[in-house]
């Protein structure tokens, strides 16, 4: 590890947590038994924003992803959709602010390569050819004076920022309407900016996105980009960002598009929910694998056979989770169902979240144990009975998935990754313990197991730990060493201080 | 020195005397009891086989069944038996044990009052053979003589068999206790399930402490019999038998469970990993005692 740190110049700094945003987009519809289609733009990674992790809960809908130009479009379709249904998309983003210094004194180029031509053309809502636009351009930047690139953009930006009222109107406003009214929302101002810039022969385009602020909201945002010396420079005349945008702007699409499209009469609603999280820089994780000094670049090896880094992270975390369980059992003295069960459930709870993972675990065990009690009157022999219980676990899990989808509880539907065999064994043990040592004891063991699962989850879902282990898989050796040390540790377990408290007190009074 | 630090040091020193789970395993069980010798403790049939020639008093084995086909003769086997105990050879914590005290027509009467048909008994034996009550996947079922308890023990509680547990290290008795069942423990001599633990002085065989679920008591919760001061019958025999047994088996740290019958002690089983609760029952930390033997 030290070798990697000092000789290979590992980007350890990159492991220091960085502000990230988790954005959840929830789209709701009310179905009346017809076919429903929805469509939205999804973010893509670029120099400014990095998409780390995406998750979809599509419910009754089938999802289809496609690329169109620079945009990524997701569409969801469902047949015979009844009642209130939901599609959720969650993305983890790390983004940076950008700021450009525009070159002073440079004049507007007369010619651009053909690839930029679309960004100079007239569009339906961007009426570059309108006399009113020409008039306003002339008024702002008289043709008699020399128009420099920087000055032109500054003038347009200031004009839109200062002379136009911001309107909180969510409907469509074209460039001309905005110009006539002297007030507009983000999309109206954006179109007018683009129209004015294009009229001056500066390639410009609309950008659609979302401002990632804590909490939940039902609005998206638009801003613009102008082409300057090979760079697309952002401007936002609603929030007065000149040649810059802050880190919390999430770009979703380019061009004069509508963020959402959907079937009519479905009462479509959307909601963005942003949570800020501190996680290590993703690039750091990436560059670790790319280092040419890394003799065995085994992550790409894994990727070649279709094992994602995500799965690897889970794998690397399982021994750590088992260690947490060992600490609970041998140092604290809390009994659990099995040594591995808590770590495996915690790993599976990645998909469901902790609360639903625990609810799912408890439901599976209790339902299966109840069914197993019901099997008692059949007086089955042990092995066939275990096989029946295994099947019951699978059925219970599938039923929970179906119920989860029906009720819109997508987290519950993600439970298919639970370790089936271990759950079957646990359900059997749970049932035996209720019989031999009473229901109270069994419930107690269930509760302590749940606590340990939560602890495992806390450690295993920590992105810091995940990145650390991904960067330094040799840390598994440290985990092994710690386990070995605990394996030779003869100290008193915390719970034993309580168990033998009378002995300890009398020991104190004797002393 | 601050008061709390002083207090902490005292607790820490006292803790060093208590035999903890981790230390029991690493310091005593693993080094002194080889894994390959565990079967002596785990398998009651094997245990009987080894100890029988040495004259250790054992409950007579009427029948044992290791394979299902052996159960074909069950009806025939049980014909002359009205009183017997069914046990798994490798059971633990008193699980899987049925005590039959009489017969009524086609059915047998359990000590708890439950009735058993021939099929029910056969099913229970199959469960045992299938390993339901043991850690392995198969086991042997034993039908043995029922130990009729000495009246001193019977007076403490009469709906289950009490036992005496002695822990020995290098053939020397270290601590002793007696476990007396209760209604709550369902007639089992298992402390965790609610049996009463009696701390027994090694020298005298007298009960010095009585403990129910970690709380000191003076009388049995069900029978009301005063417990402190009760003297175990046949105490010197119990001690000499335990020494004998400890010398005969390869385990150097072990618990020996003995029942006290009308005519003398009877070995119930040997435990290679005896529990730690005996320290609480006796209000006595065990490590100094073990260190003295070392």
PDB file of C-alpha atoms in Angstrom, chain A residues 117-219:
ATOM      1  CA  UNK A 117     -23.985  25.827 -38.920  1.00  0.00           C
ATOM      2  CA  UNK A 118     -26.989  24.379 -37.043  1.00  0.00           C
ATOM      3  CA  UNK A 119     -26.195  26.754 -34.180  1.00  0.00           C
ATOM      4  CA  UNK A 120     -26.624  29.784 -36.446  1.00  0.00           C
ATOM      5  CA  UNK A 121     -29.918  28.859 -38.010  1.00  0.00           C
ATOM      6  CA  UNK A 122     -33.474  30.025 -37.564  1.00  0.00           C
ATOM      7  CA  UNK A 123     -35.616  27.746 -35.445  1.00  0.00           C
ATOM      8  CA  UNK A 124     -39.303  27.731 -34.653  1.00  0.00           C
ATOM      9  CA  UNK A 125     -39.009  29.620 -31.388  1.00  0.00           C
ATOM     10  CA  UNK A 126     -35.725  31.319 -32.247  1.00  0.00           C
ATOM     11  CA  UNK A 127     -36.677  33.791 -34.926  1.00  0.00           C
ATOM     12  CA  UNK A 128     -33.219  34.957 -35.981  1.00  0.00           C
ATOM     13  CA  UNK A 129     -34.642  36.285 -39.268  1.00  0.00           C
ATOM     14  CA  UNK A 130     -37.237  38.531 -37.658  1.00  0.00           C
ATOM     15  CA  UNK A 131     -36.826  42.284 -38.304  1.00  0.00           C
ATOM     16  CA  UNK A 132     -37.487  42.913 -34.623  1.00  0.00           C
ATOM     17  CA  UNK A 133     -34.418  40.901 -33.688  1.00  0.00           C
ATOM     18  CA  UNK A 134     -32.311  42.739 -36.258  1.00  0.00           C
ATOM     19  CA  UNK A 135     -33.624  46.028 -34.901  1.00  0.00           C
ATOM     20  CA  UNK A 136     -32.743  45.151 -31.318  1.00  0.00           C
ATOM     21  CA  UNK A 137     -29.256  43.996 -32.315  1.00  0.00           C
ATOM     22  CA  UNK A 138     -28.706  47.252 -34.163  1.00  0.00           C
ATOM     23  CA  UNK A 139     -29.974  49.166 -31.163  1.00  0.00           C
ATOM     24  CA  UNK A 140     -27.675  47.357 -28.737  1.00  0.00           C
ATOM     25  CA  UNK A 141     -24.618  47.092 -30.937  1.00  0.00           C
ATOM     26  CA  UNK A 142     -24.710  49.541 -33.825  1.00  0.00           C
ATOM     27  CA  UNK A 143     -23.162  48.135 -36.989  1.00  0.00           C
ATOM     28  CA  UNK A 144     -21.200  51.351 -37.386  1.00  0.00           C
ATOM     29  CA  UNK A 145     -19.004  50.450 -34.441  1.00  0.00           C
ATOM     30  CA  UNK A 146     -16.749  47.421 -34.380  1.00  0.00           C
ATOM     31  CA  UNK A 147     -18.474  44.514 -32.644  1.00  0.00           C
ATOM     32  CA  UNK A 148     -16.050  42.366 -30.681  1.00  0.00           C
ATOM     33  CA  UNK A 149     -17.021  38.889 -29.529  1.00  0.00           C
ATOM     34  CA  UNK A 150     -16.673  39.613 -25.823  1.00  0.00           C
ATOM     35  CA  UNK A 151     -18.425  42.948 -26.009  1.00  0.00           C
ATOM     36  CA  UNK A 152     -21.329  41.480 -27.979  1.00  0.00           C
ATOM     37  CA  UNK A 153     -21.912  38.692 -25.477  1.00  0.00           C
ATOM     38  CA  UNK A 154     -21.552  41.074 -22.539  1.00  0.00           C
ATOM     39  CA  UNK A 155     -24.068  43.446 -24.060  1.00  0.00           C
ATOM     40  CA  UNK A 156     -26.627  40.727 -24.784  1.00  0.00           C
ATOM     41  CA  UNK A 157     -26.167  39.253 -21.317  1.00  0.00           C
ATOM     42  CA  UNK A 158     -26.484  42.603 -19.541  1.00  0.00           C
ATOM     43  CA  UNK A 159     -29.454  43.627 -21.636  1.00  0.00           C
ATOM     44  CA  UNK A 160     -31.359  40.423 -20.861  1.00  0.00           C
ATOM     45  CA  UNK A 161     -30.295  40.465 -17.238  1.00  0.00           C
ATOM     46  CA  UNK A 162     -31.086  44.128 -16.554  1.00  0.00           C
ATOM     47  CA  UNK A 163     -33.782  45.225 -18.994  1.00  0.00           C
ATOM     48  CA  UNK A 164     -35.934  42.113 -18.758  1.00  0.00           C
ATOM     49  CA  UNK A 165     -38.065  41.093 -15.824  1.00  0.00           C
ATOM     50  CA  UNK A 166     -37.686  37.514 -14.622  1.00  0.00           C
ATOM     51  CA  UNK A 167     -41.025  35.739 -14.792  1.00  0.00           C
ATOM     52  CA  UNK A 168     -41.761  32.602 -12.906  1.00  0.00           C
ATOM     53  CA  UNK A 169     -43.897  31.317 -15.742  1.00  0.00           C
ATOM     54  CA  UNK A 170     -43.362  27.722 -16.656  1.00  0.00           C
ATOM     55  CA  UNK A 171     -44.928  27.729 -20.130  1.00  0.00           C
ATOM     56  CA  UNK A 172     -43.301  28.155 -23.522  1.00  0.00           C
ATOM     57  CA  UNK A 173     -42.107  31.606 -24.596  1.00  0.00           C
ATOM     58  CA  UNK A 174     -40.456  32.147 -27.981  1.00  0.00           C
ATOM     59  CA  UNK A 175     -37.740  34.710 -28.629  1.00  0.00           C
ATOM     60  CA  UNK A 176     -40.051  37.278 -30.220  1.00  0.00           C
ATOM     61  CA  UNK A 177     -42.671  37.099 -27.511  1.00  0.00           C
ATOM     62  CA  UNK A 178     -40.008  37.613 -24.880  1.00  0.00           C
ATOM     63  CA  UNK A 179     -38.670  40.544 -26.815  1.00  0.00           C
ATOM     64  CA  UNK A 180     -42.112  42.142 -27.192  1.00  0.00           C
ATOM     65  CA  UNK A 181     -43.123  41.640 -23.572  1.00  0.00           C
ATOM     66  CA  UNK A 182     -39.812  42.761 -22.120  1.00  0.00           C
ATOM     67  CA  UNK A 183     -40.126  40.003 -19.574  1.00  0.00           C
ATOM     68  CA  UNK A 184     -39.667  36.228 -19.657  1.00  0.00           C
ATOM     69  CA  UNK A 185     -38.957  33.023 -17.839  1.00  0.00           C
ATOM     70  CA  UNK A 186     -35.773  31.091 -18.349  1.00  0.00           C
ATOM     71  CA  UNK A 187     -36.817  29.505 -21.632  1.00  0.00           C
ATOM     72  CA  UNK A 188     -37.977  32.808 -23.150  1.00  0.00           C
ATOM     73  CA  UNK A 189     -34.803  34.596 -22.151  1.00  0.00           C
ATOM     74  CA  UNK A 190     -32.719  31.707 -23.387  1.00  0.00           C
ATOM     75  CA  UNK A 191     -34.350  31.715 -26.818  1.00  0.00           C
ATOM     76  CA  UNK A 192     -33.956  35.469 -27.106  1.00  0.00           C
ATOM     77  CA  UNK A 193     -30.278  35.242 -26.091  1.00  0.00           C
ATOM     78  CA  UNK A 194     -29.695  32.578 -28.745  1.00  0.00           C
ATOM     79  CA  UNK A 195     -31.587  34.561 -31.383  1.00  0.00           C
ATOM     80  CA  UNK A 196     -29.613  37.759 -30.702  1.00  0.00           C
ATOM     81  CA  UNK A 197     -26.284  35.908 -30.636  1.00  0.00           C
ATOM     82  CA  UNK A 198     -27.010  34.030 -33.840  1.00  0.00           C
ATOM     83  CA  UNK A 199     -28.047  37.279 -35.512  1.00  0.00           C
ATOM     84  CA  UNK A 200     -24.538  38.549 -34.654  1.00  0.00           C
ATOM     85  CA  UNK A 201     -23.093  35.376 -36.213  1.00  0.00           C
ATOM     86  CA  UNK A 202     -22.126  33.858 -32.853  1.00  0.00           C
ATOM     87  CA  UNK A 203     -23.109  30.166 -32.680  1.00  0.00           C
ATOM     88  CA  UNK A 204     -25.367  29.648 -29.672  1.00  0.00           C
ATOM     89  CA  UNK A 205     -27.575  26.933 -28.261  1.00  0.00           C
ATOM     90  CA  UNK A 206     -30.059  26.286 -25.497  1.00  0.00           C
ATOM     91  CA  UNK A 207     -29.159  24.031 -22.595  1.00  0.00           C
ATOM     92  CA  UNK A 208     -31.800  22.336 -20.513  1.00  0.00           C
ATOM     93  CA  UNK A 209     -31.186  21.119 -17.033  1.00  0.00           C
ATOM     94  CA  UNK A 210     -31.876  21.408 -13.414  1.00  0.00           C
ATOM     95  CA  UNK A 211     -30.425  23.304 -10.476  1.00  0.00           C
ATOM     96  CA  UNK A 212     -29.446  20.846  -7.770  1.00  0.00           C
ATOM     97  CA  UNK A 213     -30.529  22.403  -4.509  1.00  0.00           C
ATOM     98  CA  UNK A 214     -31.423  20.514  -1.362  1.00  0.00           C
ATOM     99  CA  UNK A 215     -35.006  19.422  -1.159  1.00  0.00           C
ATOM    100  CA  UNK A 216     -37.734  18.679  -3.598  1.00  0.00           C
ATOM    101  CA  UNK A 217     -38.968  20.794  -6.490  1.00  0.00           C
ATOM    102  CA  UNK A 218     -41.075  20.658  -9.606  1.00  0.00           C
ATOM    103  CA  UNK A 219     -39.150  23.016 -11.874  1.00  0.00           C
TER     104      UNK A 219
END
